[in-house]
PDB file of C-alpha atoms in Angstrom:
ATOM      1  CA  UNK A   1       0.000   0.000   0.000  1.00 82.00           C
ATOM      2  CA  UNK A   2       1.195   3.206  -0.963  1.00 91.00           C
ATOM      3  CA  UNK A   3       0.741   5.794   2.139  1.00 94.00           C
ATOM      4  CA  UNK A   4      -0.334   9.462   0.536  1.00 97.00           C
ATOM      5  CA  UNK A   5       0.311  13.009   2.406  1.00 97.00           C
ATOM      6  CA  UNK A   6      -1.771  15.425   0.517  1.00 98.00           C
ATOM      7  CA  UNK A   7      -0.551  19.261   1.203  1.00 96.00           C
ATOM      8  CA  UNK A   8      -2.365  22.223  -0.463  1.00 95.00           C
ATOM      9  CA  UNK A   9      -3.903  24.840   1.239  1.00 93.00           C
ATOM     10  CA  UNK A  10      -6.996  24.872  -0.877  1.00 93.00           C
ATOM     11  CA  UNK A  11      -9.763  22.286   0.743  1.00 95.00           C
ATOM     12  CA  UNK A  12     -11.179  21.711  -2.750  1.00 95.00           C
ATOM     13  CA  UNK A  13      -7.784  20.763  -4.399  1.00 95.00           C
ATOM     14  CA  UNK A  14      -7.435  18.019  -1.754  1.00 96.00           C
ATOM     15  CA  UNK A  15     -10.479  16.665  -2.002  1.00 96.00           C
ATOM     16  CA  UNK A  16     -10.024  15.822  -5.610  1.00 96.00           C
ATOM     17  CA  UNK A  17      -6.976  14.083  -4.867  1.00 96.00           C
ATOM     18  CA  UNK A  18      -8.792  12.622  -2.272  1.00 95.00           C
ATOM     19  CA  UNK A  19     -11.476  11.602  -4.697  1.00 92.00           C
ATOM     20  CA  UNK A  20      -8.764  10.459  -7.336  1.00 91.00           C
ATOM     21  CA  UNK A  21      -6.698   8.184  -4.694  1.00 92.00           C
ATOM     22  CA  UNK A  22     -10.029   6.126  -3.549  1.00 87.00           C
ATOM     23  CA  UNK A  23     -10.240   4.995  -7.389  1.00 80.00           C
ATOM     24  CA  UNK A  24      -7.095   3.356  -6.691  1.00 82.00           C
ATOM     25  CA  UNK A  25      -7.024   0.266  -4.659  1.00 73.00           C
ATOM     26  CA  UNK A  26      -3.336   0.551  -3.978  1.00 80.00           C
ATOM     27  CA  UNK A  27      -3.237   4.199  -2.669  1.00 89.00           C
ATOM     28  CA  UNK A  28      -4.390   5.347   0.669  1.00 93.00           C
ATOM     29  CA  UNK A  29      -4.461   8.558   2.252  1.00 96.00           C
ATOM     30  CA  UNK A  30      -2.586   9.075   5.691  1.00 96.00           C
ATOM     31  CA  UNK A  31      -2.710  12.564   6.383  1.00 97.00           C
ATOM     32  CA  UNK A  32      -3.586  16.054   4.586  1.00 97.00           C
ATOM     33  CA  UNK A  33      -2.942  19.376   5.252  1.00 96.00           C
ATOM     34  CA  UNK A  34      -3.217  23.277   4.326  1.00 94.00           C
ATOM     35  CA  UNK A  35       0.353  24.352   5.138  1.00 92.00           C
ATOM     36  CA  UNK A  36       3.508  23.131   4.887  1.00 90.00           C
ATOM     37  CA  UNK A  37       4.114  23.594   8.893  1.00 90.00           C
ATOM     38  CA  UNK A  38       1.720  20.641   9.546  1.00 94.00           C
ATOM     39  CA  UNK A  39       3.292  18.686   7.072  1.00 94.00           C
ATOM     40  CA  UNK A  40       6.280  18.732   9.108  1.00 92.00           C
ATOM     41  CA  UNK A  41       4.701  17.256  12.113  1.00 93.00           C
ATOM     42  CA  UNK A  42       2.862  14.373   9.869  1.00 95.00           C
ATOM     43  CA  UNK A  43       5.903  13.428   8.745  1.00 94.00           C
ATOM     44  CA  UNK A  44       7.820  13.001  12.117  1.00 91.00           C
ATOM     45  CA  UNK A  45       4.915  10.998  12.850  1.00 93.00           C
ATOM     46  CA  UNK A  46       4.099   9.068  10.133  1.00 94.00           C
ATOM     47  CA  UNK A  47       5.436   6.725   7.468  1.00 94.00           C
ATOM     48  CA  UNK A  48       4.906   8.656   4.005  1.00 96.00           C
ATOM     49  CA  UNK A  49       5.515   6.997   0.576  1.00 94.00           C
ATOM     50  CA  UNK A  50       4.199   9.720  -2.036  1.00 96.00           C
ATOM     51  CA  UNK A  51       3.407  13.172  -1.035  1.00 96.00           C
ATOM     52  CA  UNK A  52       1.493  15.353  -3.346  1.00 97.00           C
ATOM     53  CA  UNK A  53       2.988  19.425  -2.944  1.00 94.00           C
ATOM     54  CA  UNK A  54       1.238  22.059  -3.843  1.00 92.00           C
ATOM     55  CA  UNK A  55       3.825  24.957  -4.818  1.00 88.00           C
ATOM     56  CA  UNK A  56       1.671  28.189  -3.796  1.00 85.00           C
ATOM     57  CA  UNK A  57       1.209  28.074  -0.344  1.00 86.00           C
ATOM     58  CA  UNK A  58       1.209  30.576   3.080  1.00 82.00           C
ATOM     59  CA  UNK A  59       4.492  31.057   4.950  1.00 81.00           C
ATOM     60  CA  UNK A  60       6.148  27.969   3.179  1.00 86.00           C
ATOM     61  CA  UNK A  61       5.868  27.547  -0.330  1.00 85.00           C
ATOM     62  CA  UNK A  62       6.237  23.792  -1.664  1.00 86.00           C
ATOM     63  CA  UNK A  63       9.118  23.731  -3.492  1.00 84.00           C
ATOM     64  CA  UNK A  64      11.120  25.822  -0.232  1.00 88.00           C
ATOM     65  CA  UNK A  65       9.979  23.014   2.261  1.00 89.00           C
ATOM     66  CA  UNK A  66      10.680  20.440  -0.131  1.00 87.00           C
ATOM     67  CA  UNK A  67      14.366  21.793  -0.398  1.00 87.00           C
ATOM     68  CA  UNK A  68      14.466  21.951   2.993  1.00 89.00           C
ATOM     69  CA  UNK A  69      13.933  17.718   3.746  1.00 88.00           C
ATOM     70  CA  UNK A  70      16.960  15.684   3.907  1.00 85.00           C
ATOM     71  CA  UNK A  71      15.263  12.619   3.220  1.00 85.00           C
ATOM     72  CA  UNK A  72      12.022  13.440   1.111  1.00 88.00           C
ATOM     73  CA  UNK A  73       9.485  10.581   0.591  1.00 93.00           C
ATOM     74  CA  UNK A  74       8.797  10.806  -3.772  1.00 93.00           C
ATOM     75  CA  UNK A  75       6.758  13.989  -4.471  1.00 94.00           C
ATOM     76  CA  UNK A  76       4.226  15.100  -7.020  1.00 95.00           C
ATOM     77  CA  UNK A  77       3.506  18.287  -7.601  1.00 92.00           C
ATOM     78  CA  UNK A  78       0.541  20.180  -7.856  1.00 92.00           C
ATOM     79  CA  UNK A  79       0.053  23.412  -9.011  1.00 86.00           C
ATOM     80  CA  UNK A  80      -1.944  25.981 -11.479  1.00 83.00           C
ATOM     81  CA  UNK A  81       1.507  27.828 -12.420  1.00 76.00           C
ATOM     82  CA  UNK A  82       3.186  26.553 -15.489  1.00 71.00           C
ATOM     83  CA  UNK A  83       6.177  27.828 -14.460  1.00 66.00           C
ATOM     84  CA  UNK A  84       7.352  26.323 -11.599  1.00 59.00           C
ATOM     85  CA  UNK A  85       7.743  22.945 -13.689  1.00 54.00           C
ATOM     86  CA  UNK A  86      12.020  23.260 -14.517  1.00 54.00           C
ATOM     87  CA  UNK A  87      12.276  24.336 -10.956  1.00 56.00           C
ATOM     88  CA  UNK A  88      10.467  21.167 -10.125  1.00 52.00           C
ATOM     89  CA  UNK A  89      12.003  18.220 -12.100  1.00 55.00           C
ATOM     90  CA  UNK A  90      15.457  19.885 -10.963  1.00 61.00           C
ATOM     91  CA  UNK A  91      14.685  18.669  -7.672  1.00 71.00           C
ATOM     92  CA  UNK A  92      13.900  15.258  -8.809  1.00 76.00           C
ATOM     93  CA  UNK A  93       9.919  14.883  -8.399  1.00 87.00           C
ATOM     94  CA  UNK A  94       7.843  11.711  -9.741  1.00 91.00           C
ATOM     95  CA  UNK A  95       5.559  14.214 -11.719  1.00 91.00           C
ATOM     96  CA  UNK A  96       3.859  17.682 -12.078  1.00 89.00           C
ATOM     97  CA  UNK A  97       0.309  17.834 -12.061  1.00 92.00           C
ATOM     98  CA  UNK A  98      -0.876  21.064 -13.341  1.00 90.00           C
ATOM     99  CA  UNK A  99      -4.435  21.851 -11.715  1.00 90.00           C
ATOM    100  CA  UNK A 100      -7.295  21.012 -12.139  1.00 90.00           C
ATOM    101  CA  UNK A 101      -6.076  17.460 -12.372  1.00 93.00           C
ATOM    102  CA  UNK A 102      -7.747  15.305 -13.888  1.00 90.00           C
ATOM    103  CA  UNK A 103      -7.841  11.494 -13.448  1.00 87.00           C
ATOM    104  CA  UNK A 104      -6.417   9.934 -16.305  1.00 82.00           C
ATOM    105  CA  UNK A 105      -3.379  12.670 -15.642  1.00 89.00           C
ATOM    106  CA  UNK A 106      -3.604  11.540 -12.568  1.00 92.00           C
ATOM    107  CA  UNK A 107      -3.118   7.888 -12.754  1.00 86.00           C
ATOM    108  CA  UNK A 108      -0.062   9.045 -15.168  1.00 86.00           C
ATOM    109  CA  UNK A 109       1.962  10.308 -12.433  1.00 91.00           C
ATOM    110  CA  UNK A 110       0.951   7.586 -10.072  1.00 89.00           C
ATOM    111  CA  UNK A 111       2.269   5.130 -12.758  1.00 85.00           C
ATOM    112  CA  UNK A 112       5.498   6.892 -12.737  1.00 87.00           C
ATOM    113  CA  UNK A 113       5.974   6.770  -8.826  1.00 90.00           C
ATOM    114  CA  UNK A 114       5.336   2.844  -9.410  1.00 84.00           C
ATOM    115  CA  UNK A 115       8.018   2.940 -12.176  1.00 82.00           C
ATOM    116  CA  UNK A 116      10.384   4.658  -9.805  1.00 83.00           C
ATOM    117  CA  UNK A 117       9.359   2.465  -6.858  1.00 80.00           C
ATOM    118  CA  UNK A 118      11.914  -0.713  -6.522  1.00 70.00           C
ATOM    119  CA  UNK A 119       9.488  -3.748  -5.542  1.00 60.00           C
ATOM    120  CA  UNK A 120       6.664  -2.481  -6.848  1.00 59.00           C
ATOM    121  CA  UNK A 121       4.397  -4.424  -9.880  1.00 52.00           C
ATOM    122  CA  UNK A 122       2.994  -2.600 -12.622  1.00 50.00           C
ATOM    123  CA  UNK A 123       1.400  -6.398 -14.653  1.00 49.00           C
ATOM    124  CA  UNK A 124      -1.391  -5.820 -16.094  1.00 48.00           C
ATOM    125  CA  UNK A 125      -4.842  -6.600 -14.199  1.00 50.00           C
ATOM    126  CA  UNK A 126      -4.754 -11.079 -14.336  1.00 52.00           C
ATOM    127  CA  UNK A 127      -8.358 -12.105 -14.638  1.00 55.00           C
ATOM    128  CA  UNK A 128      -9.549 -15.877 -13.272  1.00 56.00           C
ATOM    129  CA  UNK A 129     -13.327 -16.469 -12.597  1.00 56.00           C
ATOM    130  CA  UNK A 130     -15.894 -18.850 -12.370  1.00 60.00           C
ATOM    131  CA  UNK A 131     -19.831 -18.766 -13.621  1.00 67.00           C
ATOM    132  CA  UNK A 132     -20.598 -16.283 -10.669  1.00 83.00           C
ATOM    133  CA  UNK A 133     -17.392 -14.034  -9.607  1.00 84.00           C
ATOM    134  CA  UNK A 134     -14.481 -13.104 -10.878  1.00 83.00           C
ATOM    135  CA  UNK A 135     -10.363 -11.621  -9.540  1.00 81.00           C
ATOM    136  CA  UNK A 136      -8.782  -8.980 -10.507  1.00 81.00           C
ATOM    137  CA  UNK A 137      -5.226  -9.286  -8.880  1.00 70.00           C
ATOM    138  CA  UNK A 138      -3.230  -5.903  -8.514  1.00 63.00           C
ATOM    139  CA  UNK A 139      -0.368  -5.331  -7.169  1.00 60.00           C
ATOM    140  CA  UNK A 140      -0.883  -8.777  -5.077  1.00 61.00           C
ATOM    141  CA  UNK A 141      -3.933  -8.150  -3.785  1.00 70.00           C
ATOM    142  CA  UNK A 142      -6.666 -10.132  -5.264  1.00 76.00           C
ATOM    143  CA  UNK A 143     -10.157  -8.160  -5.129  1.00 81.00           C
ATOM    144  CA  UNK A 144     -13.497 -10.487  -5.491  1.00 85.00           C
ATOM    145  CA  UNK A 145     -16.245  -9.320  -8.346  1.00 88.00           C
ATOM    146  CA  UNK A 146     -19.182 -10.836  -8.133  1.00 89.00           C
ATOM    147  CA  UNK A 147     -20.713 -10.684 -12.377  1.00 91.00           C
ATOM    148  CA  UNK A 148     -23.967  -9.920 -11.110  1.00 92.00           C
ATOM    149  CA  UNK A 149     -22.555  -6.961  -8.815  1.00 94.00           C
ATOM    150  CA  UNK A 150     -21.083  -5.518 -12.343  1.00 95.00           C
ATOM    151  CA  UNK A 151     -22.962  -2.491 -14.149  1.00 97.00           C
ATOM    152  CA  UNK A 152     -20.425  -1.445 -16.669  1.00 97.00           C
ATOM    153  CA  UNK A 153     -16.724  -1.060 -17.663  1.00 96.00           C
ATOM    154  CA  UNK A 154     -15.231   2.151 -18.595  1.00 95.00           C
ATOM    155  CA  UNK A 155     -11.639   2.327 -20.446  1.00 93.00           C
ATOM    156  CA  UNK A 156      -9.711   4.619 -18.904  1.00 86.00           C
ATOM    157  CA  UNK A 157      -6.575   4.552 -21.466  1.00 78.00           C
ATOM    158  CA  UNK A 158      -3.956   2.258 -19.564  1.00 78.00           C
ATOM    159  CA  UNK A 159      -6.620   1.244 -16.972  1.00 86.00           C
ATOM    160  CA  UNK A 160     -10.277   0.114 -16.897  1.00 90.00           C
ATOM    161  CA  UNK A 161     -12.754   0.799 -13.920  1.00 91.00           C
ATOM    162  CA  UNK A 162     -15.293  -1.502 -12.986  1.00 93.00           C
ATOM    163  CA  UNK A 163     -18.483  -0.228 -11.884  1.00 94.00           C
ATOM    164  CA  UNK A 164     -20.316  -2.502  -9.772  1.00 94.00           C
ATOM    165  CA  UNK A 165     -23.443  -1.718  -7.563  1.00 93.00           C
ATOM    166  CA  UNK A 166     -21.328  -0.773  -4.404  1.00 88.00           C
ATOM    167  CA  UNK A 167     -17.642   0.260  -5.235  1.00 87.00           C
ATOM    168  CA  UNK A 168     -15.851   1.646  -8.047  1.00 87.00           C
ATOM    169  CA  UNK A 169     -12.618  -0.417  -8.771  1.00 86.00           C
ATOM    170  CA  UNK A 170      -9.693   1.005 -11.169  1.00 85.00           C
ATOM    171  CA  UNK A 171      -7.020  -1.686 -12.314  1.00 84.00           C
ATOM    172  CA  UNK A 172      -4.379  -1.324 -14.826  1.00 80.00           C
ATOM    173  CA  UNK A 173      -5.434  -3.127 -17.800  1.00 83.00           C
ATOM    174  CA  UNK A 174      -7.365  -2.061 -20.871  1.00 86.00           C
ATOM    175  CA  UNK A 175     -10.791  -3.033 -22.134  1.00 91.00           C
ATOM    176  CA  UNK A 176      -9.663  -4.791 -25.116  1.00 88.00           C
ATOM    177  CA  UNK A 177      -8.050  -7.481 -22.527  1.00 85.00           C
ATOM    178  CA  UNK A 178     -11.043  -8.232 -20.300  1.00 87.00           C
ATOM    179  CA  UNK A 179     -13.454  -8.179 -22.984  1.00 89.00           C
ATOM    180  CA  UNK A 180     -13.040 -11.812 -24.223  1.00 86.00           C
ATOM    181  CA  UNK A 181     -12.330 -12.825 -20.522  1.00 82.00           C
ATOM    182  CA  UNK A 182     -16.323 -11.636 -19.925  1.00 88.00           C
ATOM    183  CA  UNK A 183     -19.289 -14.205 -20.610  1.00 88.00           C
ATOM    184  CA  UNK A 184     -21.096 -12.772 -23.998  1.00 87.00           C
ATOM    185  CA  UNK A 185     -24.593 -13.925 -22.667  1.00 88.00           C
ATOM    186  CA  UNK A 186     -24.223 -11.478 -19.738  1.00 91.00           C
ATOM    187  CA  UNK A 187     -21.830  -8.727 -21.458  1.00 94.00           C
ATOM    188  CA  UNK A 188     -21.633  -6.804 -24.168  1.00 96.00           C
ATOM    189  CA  UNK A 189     -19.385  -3.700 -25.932  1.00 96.00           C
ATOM    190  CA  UNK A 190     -21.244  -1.257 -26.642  1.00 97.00           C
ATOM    191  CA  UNK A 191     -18.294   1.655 -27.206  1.00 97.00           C
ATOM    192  CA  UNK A 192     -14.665   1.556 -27.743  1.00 95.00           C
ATOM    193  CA  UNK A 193     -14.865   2.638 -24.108  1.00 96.00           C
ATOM    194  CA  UNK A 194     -17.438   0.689 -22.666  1.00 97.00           C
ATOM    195  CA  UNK A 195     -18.510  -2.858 -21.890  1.00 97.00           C
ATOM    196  CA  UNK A 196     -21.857  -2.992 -20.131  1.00 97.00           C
ATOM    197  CA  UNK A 197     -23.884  -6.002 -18.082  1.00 96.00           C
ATOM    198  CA  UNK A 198     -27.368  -6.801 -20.308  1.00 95.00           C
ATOM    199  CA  UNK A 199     -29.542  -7.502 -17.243  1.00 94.00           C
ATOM    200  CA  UNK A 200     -28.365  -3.164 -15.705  1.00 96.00           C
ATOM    201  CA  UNK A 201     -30.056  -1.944 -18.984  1.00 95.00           C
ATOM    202  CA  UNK A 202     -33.095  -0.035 -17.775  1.00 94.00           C
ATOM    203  CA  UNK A 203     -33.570   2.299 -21.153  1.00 94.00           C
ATOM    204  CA  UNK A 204     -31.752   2.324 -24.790  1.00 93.00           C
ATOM    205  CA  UNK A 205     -32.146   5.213 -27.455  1.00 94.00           C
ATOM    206  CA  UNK A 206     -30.652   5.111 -31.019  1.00 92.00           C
ATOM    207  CA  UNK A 207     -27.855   7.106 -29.164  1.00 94.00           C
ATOM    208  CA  UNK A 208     -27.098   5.428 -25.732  1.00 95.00           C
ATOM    209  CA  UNK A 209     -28.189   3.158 -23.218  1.00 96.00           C
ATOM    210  CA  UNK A 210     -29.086   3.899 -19.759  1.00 96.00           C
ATOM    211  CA  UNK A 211     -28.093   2.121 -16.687  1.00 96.00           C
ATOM    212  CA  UNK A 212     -28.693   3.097 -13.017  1.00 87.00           C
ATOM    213  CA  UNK A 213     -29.108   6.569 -14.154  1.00 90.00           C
ATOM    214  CA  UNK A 214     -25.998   7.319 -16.422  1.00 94.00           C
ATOM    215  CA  UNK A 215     -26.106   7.538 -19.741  1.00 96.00           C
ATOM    216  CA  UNK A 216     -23.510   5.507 -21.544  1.00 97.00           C
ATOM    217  CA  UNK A 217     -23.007   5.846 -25.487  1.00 97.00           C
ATOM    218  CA  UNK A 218     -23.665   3.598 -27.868  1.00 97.00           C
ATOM    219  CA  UNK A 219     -20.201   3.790 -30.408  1.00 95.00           C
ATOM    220  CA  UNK A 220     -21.044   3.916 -34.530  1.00 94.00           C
ATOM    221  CA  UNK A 221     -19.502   0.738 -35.152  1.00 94.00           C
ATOM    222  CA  UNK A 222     -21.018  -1.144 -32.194  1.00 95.00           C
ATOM    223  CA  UNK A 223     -24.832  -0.166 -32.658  1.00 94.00           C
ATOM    224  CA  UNK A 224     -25.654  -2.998 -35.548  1.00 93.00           C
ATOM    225  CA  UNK A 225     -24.785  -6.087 -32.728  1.00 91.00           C
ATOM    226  CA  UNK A 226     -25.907  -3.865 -30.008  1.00 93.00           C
ATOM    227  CA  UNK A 227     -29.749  -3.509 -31.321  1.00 91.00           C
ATOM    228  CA  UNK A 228     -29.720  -6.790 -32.698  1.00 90.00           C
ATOM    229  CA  UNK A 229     -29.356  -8.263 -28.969  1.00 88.00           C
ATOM    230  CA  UNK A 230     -31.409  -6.009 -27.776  1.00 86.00           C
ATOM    231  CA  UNK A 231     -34.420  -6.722 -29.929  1.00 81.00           C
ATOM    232  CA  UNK A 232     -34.091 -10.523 -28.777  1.00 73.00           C
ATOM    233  CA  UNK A 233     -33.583  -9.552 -25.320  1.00 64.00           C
TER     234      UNK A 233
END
């Protein structure tokens, strides 16, 4: 498990990174703060892996307390200035996240840590299942999927994130892997992007389907096999 110290003295900023690290089953959040002062004290308390720095901060400014650690945990930056970005890699950071960050940016720079992380697996997501459930296995942990728990499967680029009817899991993978690894008579693609579960459907246009409220689009290519099992469904 990779143990997160988020410091930026804007609440909103950290609770996007917040919302970003609980996508990934491998990150975990150990302390966050609003000034570089209290990130002191966290880290004479606490084992940190990763930190995430904002640059633009009261009293301390990021880069200034990060020159001032002898032994920094890896660091990812996080900032709305441009600018600071030389200043940053010259220090040796994983990454610089310019805000707002978004997720697939996000899970960029986390892959980078991993690739800078001795120990640490980066396989793709290994898939073994029976008629009811299904593993992912990431980074050694193996997380139980039940198929009828699953509502759809977004691509994410390098990573695909399962929807089910409780959680939200992100692996590294890509759709074009699981797909054949899913049972056709409960799955189908309907999008470059998206796999769904048959039985979730609760309303199809020409355009998209619908399933517990979102709206997921049907791709060009995919809408001859998609309305042909639907009109036998």
């Amino acid at each position: 498990m990779v143990r997160c110290l988020l410091i930026d003295d804007e609440s909103p900023a950290i609770s996007l990174l917040k919302n970003h690290i609980e996508m990934l089953n491998d990150l975990e959040v150990v302390g966050s703060c609003h000034s570089a002062i209290e990130a002191f004290e966290i880290l004479k308390k606490k084992r940190v892996d990763l930190v995430f720095l904002d640059i633009e901060m009261p009293v301390l400014k990021g880069i200034d307390f990060l020159k001032t650690l002898k032994s920094p945990p890896k660091v990812i930056i996080t900032t709305a200035y441009r600018e600071y970005a030389l200043e940053g890699y010259d220090l040796d950071i994983v990454d610089y996240l310019l805000k707002p960050i978004s997720f697939d940016r996000f899970i960029k720079a986390v892959d980078r840590y991993y690739e800078r992380t001795p120990g640490f697996s980066t396989n793709p997501v290994e898939l073994t299942s029976n008629d009811a459930f299904f593993f992912v296995n990431v980074n050694k942990k193996h997380i139980k999927i039940w198929y009828n728990d699953v509502l759809y499967i977004e691509s994410l680029k390098d990573y695909i994130k399962i929807h089910t009817t409780h959680q939200k899991i992100v692996v590294k993978s890509n759709i074009g892997k699981i797909e054949p690894q899913l049972p056709e008579e409960h799955f189908v693609r309907i999008h470059r992007s998206y796999i769904i579960a048959i039985d979730k459907i609760t309303a199809y246009t020409q355009k998209d389907i619908e399933i517990d409220n979102i709206e997921i689009p049907i791709g060009s290519s995919y809408a001859a096999k998609v309305f042909a099992l639907l009109s036998h469904t």
